[in-house]
Coordinates of C-alpha atoms in Angstrom, one line a residue:
X1 CA 15.0 40.2 -18.7
X2 CA 13.7 37.8 -22.4
X3 CA 16.3 36.5 -24.6
X4 CA 17.7 38.8 -27.1
X5 CA 20.6 37.7 -28.6
X6 CA 22.3 40.8 -29.6
X7 CA 21.7 42.3 -25.4
X8 CA 22.5 38.8 -24.6
X9 CA 24.6 39.0 -21.0
X10 CA 27.6 37.5 -20.0
X11 CA 30.5 34.6 -20.7
X12 CA 29.4 31.2 -19.9
X13 CA 30.8 29.2 -16.8
X14 CA 31.9 25.6 -17.6
X15 CA 30.4 23.4 -14.5
X16 CA 32.6 20.3 -13.1
X17 CA 30.9 16.9 -14.4
X18 CA 30.6 13.8 -12.0
X19 CA 30.3 10.0 -13.5
X20 CA 26.3 8.9 -12.1
X21 CA 26.9 5.1 -10.2
X22 CA 24.0 3.1 -10.1
X23 CA 21.8 2.8 -6.9
X24 CA 23.2 6.4 -5.7
X25 CA 22.7 7.7 -2.6
X26 CA 22.1 11.9 -3.4
X27 CA 23.2 14.0 0.1
X28 CA 20.4 16.9 0.4
X29 CA 23.1 18.9 -0.3
X30 CA 23.4 22.7 2.1
X31 CA 19.4 23.6 2.0
X32 CA 17.9 26.3 4.3
X33 CA 16.0 24.9 6.6
X34 CA 14.9 22.0 8.4
X35 CA 12.3 19.1 6.9
X36 CA 8.9 20.7 6.9
X37 CA 7.2 18.8 9.5
X38 CA 4.4 19.2 12.4
X39 CA 3.6 16.5 15.6
X40 CA 0.1 17.0 16.1
X41 CA -1.6 15.4 19.0
X42 CA 0.9 13.2 19.8
X43 CA 0.8 12.2 15.7
X44 CA 3.8 13.5 13.7
X45 CA 3.4 14.5 10.0
X46 CA 6.5 15.7 7.6
X47 CA 5.6 16.6 4.1
X48 CA 8.2 17.5 0.6
X49 CA 7.6 18.2 -2.6
X50 CA 9.0 16.1 -5.8
X51 CA 9.7 18.3 -9.0
X52 CA 9.7 17.6 -11.9
X53 CA 9.9 18.4 -16.3
X54 CA 10.2 16.0 -19.3
X55 CA 11.4 16.6 -22.7
X56 CA 13.2 19.7 -22.1
X57 CA 14.9 18.6 -26.2
X58 CA 17.3 20.7 -26.1
X59 CA 15.6 24.0 -24.8
X60 CA 17.9 25.9 -22.4
X61 CA 16.3 29.8 -23.5
X62 CA 12.8 31.6 -24.7
X63 CA 14.2 31.2 -28.2
X64 CA 13.5 29.3 -31.4
X65 CA 16.4 28.9 -33.7
X66 CA 15.1 28.1 -36.3
X67 CA 13.2 31.3 -36.5
X68 CA 16.1 33.4 -35.0
X69 CA 13.9 35.1 -32.2
X70 CA 12.4 34.2 -29.1
X71 CA 9.5 31.6 -29.2
X72 CA 6.1 32.4 -28.7
X73 CA 2.8 30.0 -30.4
X74 CA -0.2 31.0 -29.7
X75 CA -0.8 29.8 -26.1
X76 CA 1.6 32.5 -25.9
X77 CA 4.1 29.6 -24.1
X78 CA 7.4 29.9 -23.3
X79 CA 10.1 27.5 -22.9
X80 CA 13.4 26.7 -21.6
X81 CA 15.5 25.6 -18.4
X82 CA 16.1 29.4 -18.2
X83 CA 12.4 30.1 -17.0
X84 CA 11.8 26.7 -15.3
X85 CA 15.3 26.9 -13.2
X86 CA 13.1 30.4 -11.5
X87 CA 10.4 28.5 -10.9
X88 CA 12.8 26.0 -9.2
X89 CA 14.2 28.9 -6.7
X90 CA 10.9 30.4 -6.5
X91 CA 9.5 26.2 -4.7
X92 CA 13.2 25.9 -2.7
X93 CA 12.4 29.8 -1.3
X94 CA 9.0 28.7 -0.5
X95 CA 8.9 25.2 0.6
X96 CA 12.4 24.7 2.0
X97 CA 15.3 23.1 0.2
X98 CA 15.9 19.8 2.5
X99 CA 12.0 18.9 1.2
X100 CA 12.6 19.5 -2.6
X101 CA 13.7 17.1 -5.3
X102 CA 14.1 18.0 -8.8
X103 CA 14.1 15.2 -11.5
X104 CA 13.2 15.1 -14.7
X105 CA 12.0 11.9 -17.3
X106 CA 13.8 12.5 -20.0
X107 CA 14.2 13.2 -24.0
X108 CA 17.0 16.0 -22.4
X109 CA 20.2 15.6 -25.4
X110 CA 17.9 16.1 -29.1
X111 CA 15.7 18.5 -30.2
X112 CA 17.2 21.7 -30.5
X113 CA 20.1 22.9 -33.4
X114 CA 22.3 24.1 -29.8
X115 CA 21.6 20.4 -29.1
X116 CA 22.5 19.2 -32.1
X117 CA 25.5 21.6 -32.7
X118 CA 27.4 20.3 -29.1
X119 CA 26.5 16.7 -30.3
X120 CA 27.8 17.1 -34.5
X121 CA 29.5 20.1 -35.3
X122 CA 31.7 20.9 -31.5
X123 CA 30.8 17.4 -30.0
X124 CA 31.1 16.7 -26.9
X125 CA 33.2 13.6 -27.7
X126 CA 35.6 15.1 -29.0
X127 CA 38.9 14.9 -27.0
X128 CA 39.2 18.7 -24.8
X129 CA 35.4 19.2 -25.4
X130 CA 32.9 21.2 -24.6
X131 CA 30.8 21.1 -21.6
X132 CA 27.0 19.6 -23.2
X133 CA 25.2 22.9 -22.4
X134 CA 21.6 20.9 -21.2
X135 CA 24.2 19.0 -18.5
X136 CA 25.8 23.4 -17.7
X137 CA 22.5 23.9 -17.2
X138 CA 20.7 20.7 -15.5
X139 CA 23.7 20.9 -12.9
X140 CA 23.3 24.2 -12.5
X141 CA 19.9 23.6 -11.4
X142 CA 21.1 20.5 -9.3
X143 CA 18.7 18.0 -10.9
X144 CA 18.5 15.2 -8.5
X145 CA 18.3 11.9 -11.5
X146 CA 16.3 12.1 -14.8
X147 CA 15.0 9.0 -16.8
X148 CA 16.1 8.4 -20.1
X149 CA 14.2 9.6 -23.4
X150 CA 14.1 7.7 -26.9
X151 CA 16.0 10.8 -28.2
X152 CA 19.1 10.2 -26.4
X153 CA 20.2 7.5 -28.0
X154 CA 19.9 9.5 -31.7
X155 CA 23.4 10.2 -31.2
X156 CA 24.8 7.2 -30.8
X157 CA 26.1 6.0 -27.3
X158 CA 29.3 7.4 -26.9
X159 CA 27.6 11.0 -27.2
X160 CA 24.8 9.9 -24.9
X161 CA 28.0 7.8 -22.0
X162 CA 29.5 11.7 -22.2
X163 CA 26.6 13.8 -21.5
X164 CA 26.4 11.2 -18.5
X165 CA 30.3 11.7 -17.6
X166 CA 29.4 15.0 -17.0
X167 CA 26.3 15.2 -15.5
X168 CA 26.2 15.9 -11.5
X169 CA 23.0 13.6 -11.3
X170 CA 22.5 9.8 -12.1
X171 CA 20.6 9.3 -16.0
X172 CA 17.8 6.3 -15.0
X173 CA 16.9 3.2 -17.2
X174 CA 16.2 -0.1 -15.1
X175 CA 14.5 -1.1 -18.1
X176 CA 17.5 -0.3 -21.2
X177 CA 19.5 -3.1 -20.5
X178 CA 23.0 -4.8 -21.9
X179 CA 22.6 -7.2 -24.2
X180 CA 25.6 -9.7 -24.0
X181 CA 24.9 -9.5 -19.9
X182 CA 21.1 -8.4 -19.1
X183 CA 22.1 -6.4 -16.9
X184 CA 21.2 -2.4 -16.5
X185 CA 23.4 -0.6 -18.7
X186 CA 22.8 2.2 -16.6
X187 CA 21.9 3.4 -13.0
X188 CA 18.6 1.9 -12.7
X189 CA 17.4 3.9 -9.7
X190 CA 18.7 7.0 -7.1
X191 CA 18.1 7.2 -4.1
X192 CA 17.5 11.0 -2.1
X193 CA 17.4 10.7 1.9
X194 CA 15.5 13.7 3.7
X195 CA 16.0 15.5 6.7
X196 CA 13.2 16.5 8.6
X197 CA 12.6 17.1 12.4
X198 CA 12.3 13.5 14.0
X199 CA 15.5 12.2 13.4
X200 CA 14.2 9.5 11.3
X201 CA 15.3 10.1 7.4
X202 CA 12.9 10.2 4.5
X203 CA 14.4 7.6 2.1
X204 CA 12.8 8.7 -1.9
X205 CA 13.2 6.3 -4.2
X206 CA 13.4 7.1 -7.7
X207 CA 13.1 5.0 -10.1
X208 CA 13.9 5.0 -13.9
X209 CA 12.0 4.1 -17.0
X210 CA 12.2 4.4 -20.2
X211 CA 11.1 3.4 -23.4
X212 CA 10.9 -0.2 -25.6
X213 CA 10.6 1.6 -28.8
X214 CA 14.5 2.5 -28.7
X215 CA 15.2 -1.0 -29.9
X216 CA 13.0 0.2 -33.5
X217 CA 13.3 3.9 -34.1
X218 CA 17.3 4.1 -33.0
X219 CA 18.2 0.4 -34.2
X220 CA 20.9 1.4 -36.0
X221 CA 22.2 2.6 -33.3
X222 CA 21.9 0.3 -30.0
X223 CA 21.3 -3.0 -32.1
X224 CA 23.2 -5.3 -30.9
X225 CA 24.8 -3.4 -27.4
X226 CA 20.9 -2.7 -25.7
X227 CA 18.1 -3.9 -25.3
X228 CA 15.3 -2.9 -24.0
X229 CA 12.0 -4.8 -22.3
X230 CA 9.1 -4.0 -21.2
X231 CA 8.5 -1.0 -18.5
X232 CA 5.5 -3.0 -16.7
X233 CA 7.8 -6.0 -16.4
X234 CA 10.8 -4.3 -14.5
X235 CA 9.0 -2.5 -12.7
X236 CA 7.5 -5.2 -11.3
X237 CA 11.4 -6.2 -10.7
X238 CA 12.8 -3.3 -9.6
X239 CA 9.8 -1.7 -6.7
X240 CA 10.1 -4.5 -4.4
X241 CA 13.4 -4.7 -4.4
X242 CA 13.3 -0.5 -3.2
X243 CA 10.5 -1.1 -0.8
X244 CA 12.8 -3.6 0.5
X245 CA 16.2 -1.7 1.0
X246 CA 13.3 0.9 3.0
X247 CA 12.5 3.3 0.6
X248 CA 9.7 5.0 2.4
X249 CA 8.3 7.0 -1.1
X250 CA 8.9 5.5 -4.8
X251 CA 8.5 8.1 -8.2
X252 CA 9.0 6.4 -11.3
X253 CA 10.3 8.7 -13.6
X254 CA 9.1 7.0 -17.6
X255 CA 9.9 8.2 -20.6
X256 CA 7.0 6.9 -21.4
X257 CA 3.0 8.0 -22.1
X258 CA 0.0 7.0 -20.6
X259 CA -2.5 6.2 -23.2
X260 CA -1.8 1.8 -23.8
X261 CA -1.0 2.7 -27.2
X262 CA 1.7 2.7 -29.0
X263 CA 2.9 4.0 -32.1
X264 CA 4.7 0.6 -33.4
X265 CA 2.0 -2.2 -33.8
X266 CA 2.8 -5.7 -33.2
X267 CA 6.6 -4.8 -33.9
X268 CA 7.5 -5.8 -30.7
X269 CA 5.4 -6.6 -27.4
X270 CA 6.0 -3.9 -25.3
X271 CA 3.8 -1.2 -24.7
X272 CA 4.7 2.5 -25.9
X273 CA 2.9 4.2 -23.7
X274 CA 3.1 1.9 -20.6
X275 CA 3.0 4.6 -17.8
X276 CA -0.3 4.4 -16.7
X277 CA 0.1 0.5 -17.3
X278 CA 2.9 0.4 -15.2
X279 CA 0.7 2.2 -12.2
X280 CA -1.7 -0.3 -12.4
X281 CA -0.2 -3.2 -12.0
X282 CA 2.6 -2.9 -9.9
X283 CA 2.5 -2.1 -6.4
X284 CA 4.2 -0.2 -4.3
X285 CA 4.3 3.0 -6.6
X286 CA 3.0 5.9 -4.9
X287 CA 3.7 9.5 -8.2
X288 CA 5.3 8.5 -11.3
X289 CA 6.5 11.5 -13.5
X290 CA 5.1 10.8 -16.9
X291 CA 7.0 11.6 -20.3
X292 CA 7.7 11.2 -24.0
X293 CA 3.8 11.8 -25.4
X294 CA 4.0 15.7 -25.3
X295 CA 1.3 16.6 -23.7
X296 CA -0.2 18.5 -20.7
X297 CA -1.3 15.9 -17.6
X298 CA -1.6 18.4 -14.6
X299 CA -2.9 15.7 -12.2
X300 CA -4.0 12.1 -13.3
X301 CA -5.6 9.3 -10.9
X302 CA -4.7 5.6 -11.6
X303 CA -6.4 2.5 -8.6
X304 CA -3.6 -0.4 -8.4
X305 CA -5.7 -3.5 -9.3
X306 CA -4.0 -5.5 -6.4
X307 CA -4.1 -2.9 -4.2
X308 CA -6.4 -0.2 -4.6
X309 CA -5.1 2.3 -3.9
X310 CA -4.6 4.9 -6.3
X311 CA -1.8 6.5 -7.6
X312 CA -0.5 10.1 -8.7
X313 CA 0.9 10.9 -13.1
X314 CA 1.3 14.0 -14.0
X315 CA 3.5 15.4 -17.4
X316 CA 4.1 19.0 -17.6
X317 CA 4.0 19.7 -21.1
X318 CA 7.2 19.4 -23.6
X319 CA 10.4 22.1 -23.6
X320 CA 10.2 23.2 -20.4
X321 CA 6.7 25.3 -20.9
X322 CA 5.6 23.5 -17.5
X323 CA 7.2 21.9 -13.8
X324 CA 5.0 19.8 -12.1
X325 CA 4.7 19.5 -8.4
X326 CA 3.8 16.3 -6.5
X327 CA 3.2 17.3 -2.4
X328 CA 3.6 14.4 -0.7
X329 CA 2.5 13.9 3.0
X330 CA 3.5 11.5 5.2
X331 CA 2.8 10.1 8.6
X332 CA 4.7 8.5 10.9
X333 CA 2.9 5.3 11.9
X334 CA 4.0 2.1 13.6
X335 CA 7.7 2.9 13.3
X336 CA 8.5 4.5 9.8
X337 CA 7.0 6.1 7.7
X338 CA 3.7 6.3 5.6
X339 CA 2.3 8.1 2.2
X340 CA -1.2 9.4 3.6
X341 CA -1.3 11.4 0.6
X342 CA -0.2 13.0 -2.0
X343 CA -1.4 15.1 -5.2
X344 CA 0.4 17.0 -8.4
X345 CA -0.5 20.2 -10.0
X346 CA 2.0 22.0 -13.1
X347 CA 3.5 25.6 -12.8
X348 CA 3.8 27.7 -16.4
X349 CA 6.6 29.3 -17.3
X350 CA 5.2 32.5 -18.6
X351 CA 4.5 33.7 -15.5
X352 CA 8.3 34.0 -14.7
X353 CA 11.1 35.8 -16.3
X354 CA 14.8 33.5 -16.8
X355 CA 16.5 33.3 -14.6
X356 CA 20.0 35.2 -14.5
X357 CA 22.6 32.7 -13.4
X358 CA 21.3 30.5 -16.6
X359 CA 21.8 32.9 -19.3
X360 CA 25.1 34.1 -18.1
X361 CA 26.1 30.6 -18.0
X362 CA 25.4 29.6 -21.5
X363 CA 25.6 32.9 -23.3
X364 CA 28.6 31.9 -25.4
X365 CA 27.1 29.1 -26.9
X366 CA 24.5 30.3 -27.4
X367 CA 25.8 33.1 -29.6
X368 CA 27.8 30.3 -31.7
X369 CA 24.9 28.2 -31.9
X370 CA 23.0 32.1 -33.2
X371 CA 25.8 32.1 -36.2
X372 CA 25.6 28.6 -37.0
X373 CA 22.6 28.6 -38.5
X374 CA 22.2 32.0 -40.0
X375 CA 25.4 31.1 -42.5
X376 CA 24.3 30.7 -46.0
X377 CA 24.2 28.4 -47.7
X378 CA 22.3 29.6 -51.0
X379 CA 19.1 30.7 -52.7
X380 CA 16.1 30.2 -53.3
X381 CA 13.6 31.8 -56.4
X382 CA 10.5 31.9 -54.7
X383 CA 9.3 31.6 -51.3
X384 CA 8.0 28.4 -49.7
X385 CA 6.4 28.1 -47.0
X386 CA 4.7 24.7 -45.1
X387 CA 1.3 26.3 -43.7
X388 CA -1.2 24.0 -45.6
X389 CA 0.9 21.4 -46.3
X390 CA -1.0 19.1 -44.4
X391 CA -3.7 19.4 -46.7
X392 CA -2.4 20.4 -50.3
X393 CA 0.8 19.2 -52.2
X394 CA 3.0 22.7 -51.9
X395 CA 6.4 22.8 -52.9
X396 CA 8.3 23.0 -49.7
X397 CA 7.7 19.3 -49.0
X398 CA 8.2 18.2 -52.8
X399 CA 11.7 19.7 -51.8
X400 CA 12.2 17.1 -49.1
X401 CA 11.3 14.3 -52.1
X402 CA 13.2 15.8 -54.7
X403 CA 16.7 16.4 -52.3
X404 CA 15.7 12.3 -50.8
X405 CA 14.9 11.1 -54.3
X406 CA 17.8 12.2 -56.2
X407 CA 20.0 11.1 -52.9
X408 CA 19.1 8.0 -53.6
X409 CA 19.2 7.5 -57.0
X410 CA 22.9 8.4 -56.5
X411 CA 23.7 6.2 -54.1
X412 CA 22.2 3.4 -56.1
X413 CA 24.0 4.4 -60.0
X414 CA 26.1 1.3 -60.2
X415 CA 23.9 -1.7 -58.7
X416 CA 21.3 -3.7 -59.9
X417 CA 18.2 -2.0 -58.3
X418 CA 19.8 0.7 -60.8
X419 CA 17.2 1.3 -63.3
X420 CA 14.7 0.9 -60.8
X421 CA 12.2 4.1 -60.1
X422 CA 12.6 5.6 -56.9
X423 CA 9.5 7.6 -54.9
X424 CA 10.3 9.0 -51.5
X425 CA 8.2 9.9 -48.3
X426 CA 7.8 13.2 -46.6
X427 CA 5.6 14.8 -44.4
X428 CA 5.3 18.3 -42.5
X429 CA 7.5 18.9 -39.3
X430 CA 6.4 21.8 -38.7
X431 CA 3.6 24.4 -39.8
X432 CA 5.0 27.6 -40.0
X433 CA 9.2 25.9 -42.1
X434 CA 9.8 29.1 -44.6
X435 CA 12.5 28.9 -47.0
X436 CA 12.1 31.9 -48.2
X437 CA 13.1 34.3 -51.8
X438 CA 16.8 35.7 -51.8
X439 CA 19.5 34.3 -49.3
X440 CA 18.9 30.4 -47.4
X441 CA 20.5 30.2 -44.2
X442 CA 20.8 26.4 -42.9
X443 CA 18.2 27.1 -40.0
X444 CA 15.8 27.9 -42.7
X445 CA 16.9 24.0 -44.6
X446 CA 17.1 23.1 -40.4
X447 CA 13.7 24.3 -39.4
X448 CA 11.7 22.7 -42.3
X449 CA 13.4 19.2 -40.5
X450 CA 13.5 19.0 -37.4
X451 CA 14.0 15.2 -36.5
X452 CA 17.7 13.7 -36.5
X453 CA 16.1 11.3 -39.0
X454 CA 18.4 9.7 -41.6
X455 CA 17.7 8.3 -45.1
X456 CA 17.5 5.1 -46.1
X457 CA 16.2 2.8 -49.6
X458 CA 13.4 0.5 -49.0
X459 CA 12.5 -2.2 -51.9
X460 CA 8.6 -1.7 -52.6
X461 CA 6.2 -3.4 -55.0
X462 CA 2.6 -0.8 -56.1
X463 CA 0.1 -2.5 -53.6
X464 CA 2.5 -1.9 -51.3
X465 CA 2.4 1.7 -52.0
X466 CA -1.1 1.8 -52.3
X467 CA -1.7 0.4 -48.9
X468 CA 1.0 2.3 -47.6
X469 CA -1.4 5.6 -49.0
X470 CA -4.5 3.9 -47.3
X471 CA -2.8 3.9 -44.3
X472 CA -1.2 7.6 -44.5
X473 CA -5.0 9.0 -45.4
X474 CA -5.9 7.2 -42.1
X475 CA -5.1 10.9 -40.9
X476 CA -8.2 12.8 -42.6
X477 CA -11.9 13.2 -40.7
X478 CA -13.8 12.0 -42.9
X479 CA -15.5 15.1 -44.3
X480 CA -19.2 14.6 -46.1
X481 CA -19.5 15.6 -50.3
X482 CA -21.8 18.5 -49.2
X483 CA -20.8 19.7 -46.2
X484 CA -18.1 22.3 -45.4
X485 CA -14.5 22.3 -45.3
X486 CA -12.5 23.3 -42.7
X487 CA -8.9 23.9 -43.1
X488 CA -8.5 23.5 -38.6
X489 CA -10.8 20.6 -38.3
X490 CA -9.5 18.1 -41.7
X491 CA -7.0 17.2 -40.5
X492 CA -5.3 14.3 -37.6
X493 CA -8.1 12.7 -37.0
X494 CA -7.9 10.0 -34.4
X495 CA -5.1 12.2 -32.8
X496 CA -2.8 11.6 -35.6
X497 CA 0.2 14.4 -35.5
X498 CA 1.2 16.0 -38.8
X499 CA 4.7 14.1 -38.8
X500 CA 2.3 11.0 -39.4
X501 CA 0.6 11.4 -43.1
X502 CA 3.2 10.7 -45.4
X503 CA 3.3 11.9 -48.7
X504 CA 4.6 9.9 -51.2
X505 CA 6.3 11.7 -54.6
X506 CA 7.1 9.6 -57.9
X507 CA 2.9 8.9 -57.9
X508 CA -0.4 11.2 -58.5
X509 CA -3.3 10.2 -56.5
X510 CA -6.7 11.4 -54.8
X511 CA -7.3 10.9 -51.2
X512 CA -11.7 11.5 -51.2
X513 CA -12.2 13.0 -47.9
X514 CA -16.2 11.8 -48.2
X515 CA -15.6 8.1 -48.0
X516 CA -14.6 6.3 -44.5
X517 CA -10.9 5.5 -43.8
X518 CA -9.7 2.4 -45.5
X519 CA -10.9 3.3 -48.7
X520 CA -10.0 7.0 -50.0
X521 CA -6.9 6.2 -52.1
X522 CA -8.4 6.3 -55.7
X523 CA -6.7 7.1 -58.7
X524 CA -3.2 5.1 -58.0
X525 CA -1.0 6.6 -61.7
X526 CA 2.9 6.3 -62.6
X527 CA 4.1 7.8 -64.8
X528 CA 0.3 8.1 -66.3
X529 CA -0.8 5.0 -66.1
X530 CA -2.8 3.4 -63.3
X531 CA 0.1 2.0 -61.0
X532 CA 0.8 -2.0 -61.4
X533 CA 0.6 -4.2 -57.8
X534 CA 3.7 -6.3 -59.2
X535 CA 5.6 -3.3 -60.3
X536 CA 8.8 -2.6 -57.8
X537 CA 9.6 0.6 -56.9
X538 CA 13.1 1.5 -54.2
X539 CA 11.9 3.9 -51.5
X540 CA 13.6 6.8 -50.3
X541 CA 12.4 7.0 -47.0
X542 CA 13.5 7.9 -43.1
X543 CA 14.4 6.1 -40.2
X544 CA 11.7 6.5 -38.0
X545 CA 9.6 4.9 -40.5
X546 CA 11.5 2.1 -42.1
X547 CA 11.4 1.5 -38.4
X548 CA 8.1 0.6 -38.1
X549 CA 7.5 4.1 -36.3
X550 CA 4.1 5.3 -37.0
X551 CA 3.1 1.7 -37.8
X552 CA 3.1 2.4 -41.7
X553 CA 1.9 -1.1 -42.8
X554 CA 5.4 -2.9 -45.3
X555 CA 8.0 -0.5 -45.0
X556 CA 9.7 -2.3 -41.6
X557 CA 9.8 -5.5 -43.5
X558 CA 11.4 -5.1 -47.2
X559 CA 14.4 -5.1 -47.9
X560 CA 16.5 -2.8 -46.8
X561 CA 18.6 -1.9 -49.9
X562 CA 21.1 1.4 -48.1
X563 CA 21.2 3.7 -45.9
X564 CA 22.8 6.8 -44.7
X565 CA 24.1 7.6 -41.1
X566 CA 24.2 11.5 -42.0
X567 CA 20.5 13.1 -41.1
X568 CA 18.7 14.3 -43.6
X569 CA 18.8 17.5 -42.2
X570 CA 22.4 17.5 -43.3
X571 CA 22.0 15.6 -46.3
X572 CA 19.8 18.7 -47.5
X573 CA 22.0 21.4 -46.2
X574 CA 24.8 19.6 -48.7
X575 CA 22.7 19.6 -50.9
X576 CA 21.2 23.1 -50.9
X577 CA 25.2 24.1 -51.3
X578 CA 26.4 21.9 -53.7
X579 CA 24.0 22.9 -56.0
X580 CA 23.7 26.9 -54.4
X581 CA 20.7 28.1 -56.1
X582 CA 17.3 26.2 -55.3
X583 CA 14.0 26.5 -57.8
X584 CA 11.1 25.4 -57.1
X585 CA 10.2 25.1 -60.6
X586 CA 12.3 22.8 -61.0
X587 CA 10.6 20.5 -58.7
X588 CA 6.9 21.4 -57.4
X589 CA 4.0 19.3 -58.5
X590 CA 0.6 18.6 -57.3
X591 CA 0.9 14.8 -57.3
X592 CA -1.5 14.4 -55.1
X593 CA -5.2 16.6 -53.6
X594 CA -8.3 16.1 -51.4
X595 CA -11.2 15.2 -53.3
X596 CA -14.8 14.6 -52.4
X597 CA -17.0 12.5 -55.1
X598 CA -14.1 13.1 -57.6
X599 CA -14.4 16.4 -56.8
X600 CA -10.7 18.8 -56.2
X601 CA -11.7 20.3 -52.3
X602 CA -9.2 22.7 -53.4

């Protein structure tokens, strides 16, 4: 049955916690059947399946805490580990429990109000604190291993370490190194034995790799503590070791996309989305579970340049919408097991009901979070929505910028930079965000800012701000002056996500979408006058952008004037609480607009 918070089942049961050791060997546990093996014409064969998830982002149930109802999208996908658990149970029953492994490719403990609540409101790090819901669910599902994602570091290393202690499976990160010793700070790999009918177990190694961008995106949490070299470099180091240790099969769980691109430009010498490069450059890998990119890749083959061998990659869709299956076929040859064939596919979690065991296990935690996000914190004079935010200046984005600018002005009061004007950037993180007229709850505000970004103040010039705006305008598709304008086709040019289109408050400007990228921003004005190149501003900007996320020009190299360790989301909630009443008339203004040869598009 679908999750309904008013008819929610059962009471929670806290799972036990175990410490993962580097290079730990996991026993197959209580499993149903002997290995899937057969002998034909004297040749011994064995088959097994590796199941994979990625980018779960704190989703246990098919529930949207920002809308307070079951999750749904235009494709009617479902989300959450409770759905995935049903799929996993079916595969284990079909294949035989002994012939399966379950792994994850990272970004587990951030993304929903459920995961936020147990990191910040009722933190797992408190003395006698709770067990993280994601640890409880994944333990109950008998995960065998999980790679670290970049968002694992959002709440700081102590929260991550506590989560690690609570998991009964290892968190893997071969390229997450201690900054002083340069030794692995987490287990680099795990080794698993699958029993066959022929007396010779199959040894399956899972190598975990995480994203080098952590050094930029979570600089405040990891600088001086951990370092994150490239995936290709560390895979080349560890894969031969795993083979020398007797691994018959090597699987990489990589929190890194397959495109070979980076969002942070040349700020790091390492590629952000390097999974395909790992397959291409490092011999000895049989399959890669891909994460980070939030795309669906059922099956994708990459040819290794050194061996000519085909390596299969698969990325299941985020939040538990899909489950990857790697199906391996092995043959016994010359005294050892050899991979004869491997393929991949994905299963859709919207085809099954939620696992009642997981629902019962975490009912209390879910109810606590639902009550928390529905707390009323103020009132709003007029409804605001983000439906048109990607292509129009709308009040709901102005609210973010207004709060950020106000916060920075107060923080810099009495300092040498107090007299400088404050500009602010914001992006549309969700096209379905809405703050209703009337009572405003925590979830209304939290739904407007779905990332755990924090706020910084940077010193920027007028010329740098023009370049910043020009880069942001790459988001729009070039549209001829006489062409019909379809909002659905106007944005996300070259795959640019909504969160990488920034609007800037405090300036007035136009974006001419008839012009090619690089020459679109026109008529930039400050207080009614053309913006001077040498003008100086304080720029209120989130830490993701300030640290190079999206590769926007100048900001990462600019002078830091102030920073805050609290999430912008919390800053906004506190601002609304303190003010008590929100009125768009006090801050909403049309500061930017799309044009074609000077004529407004809308």
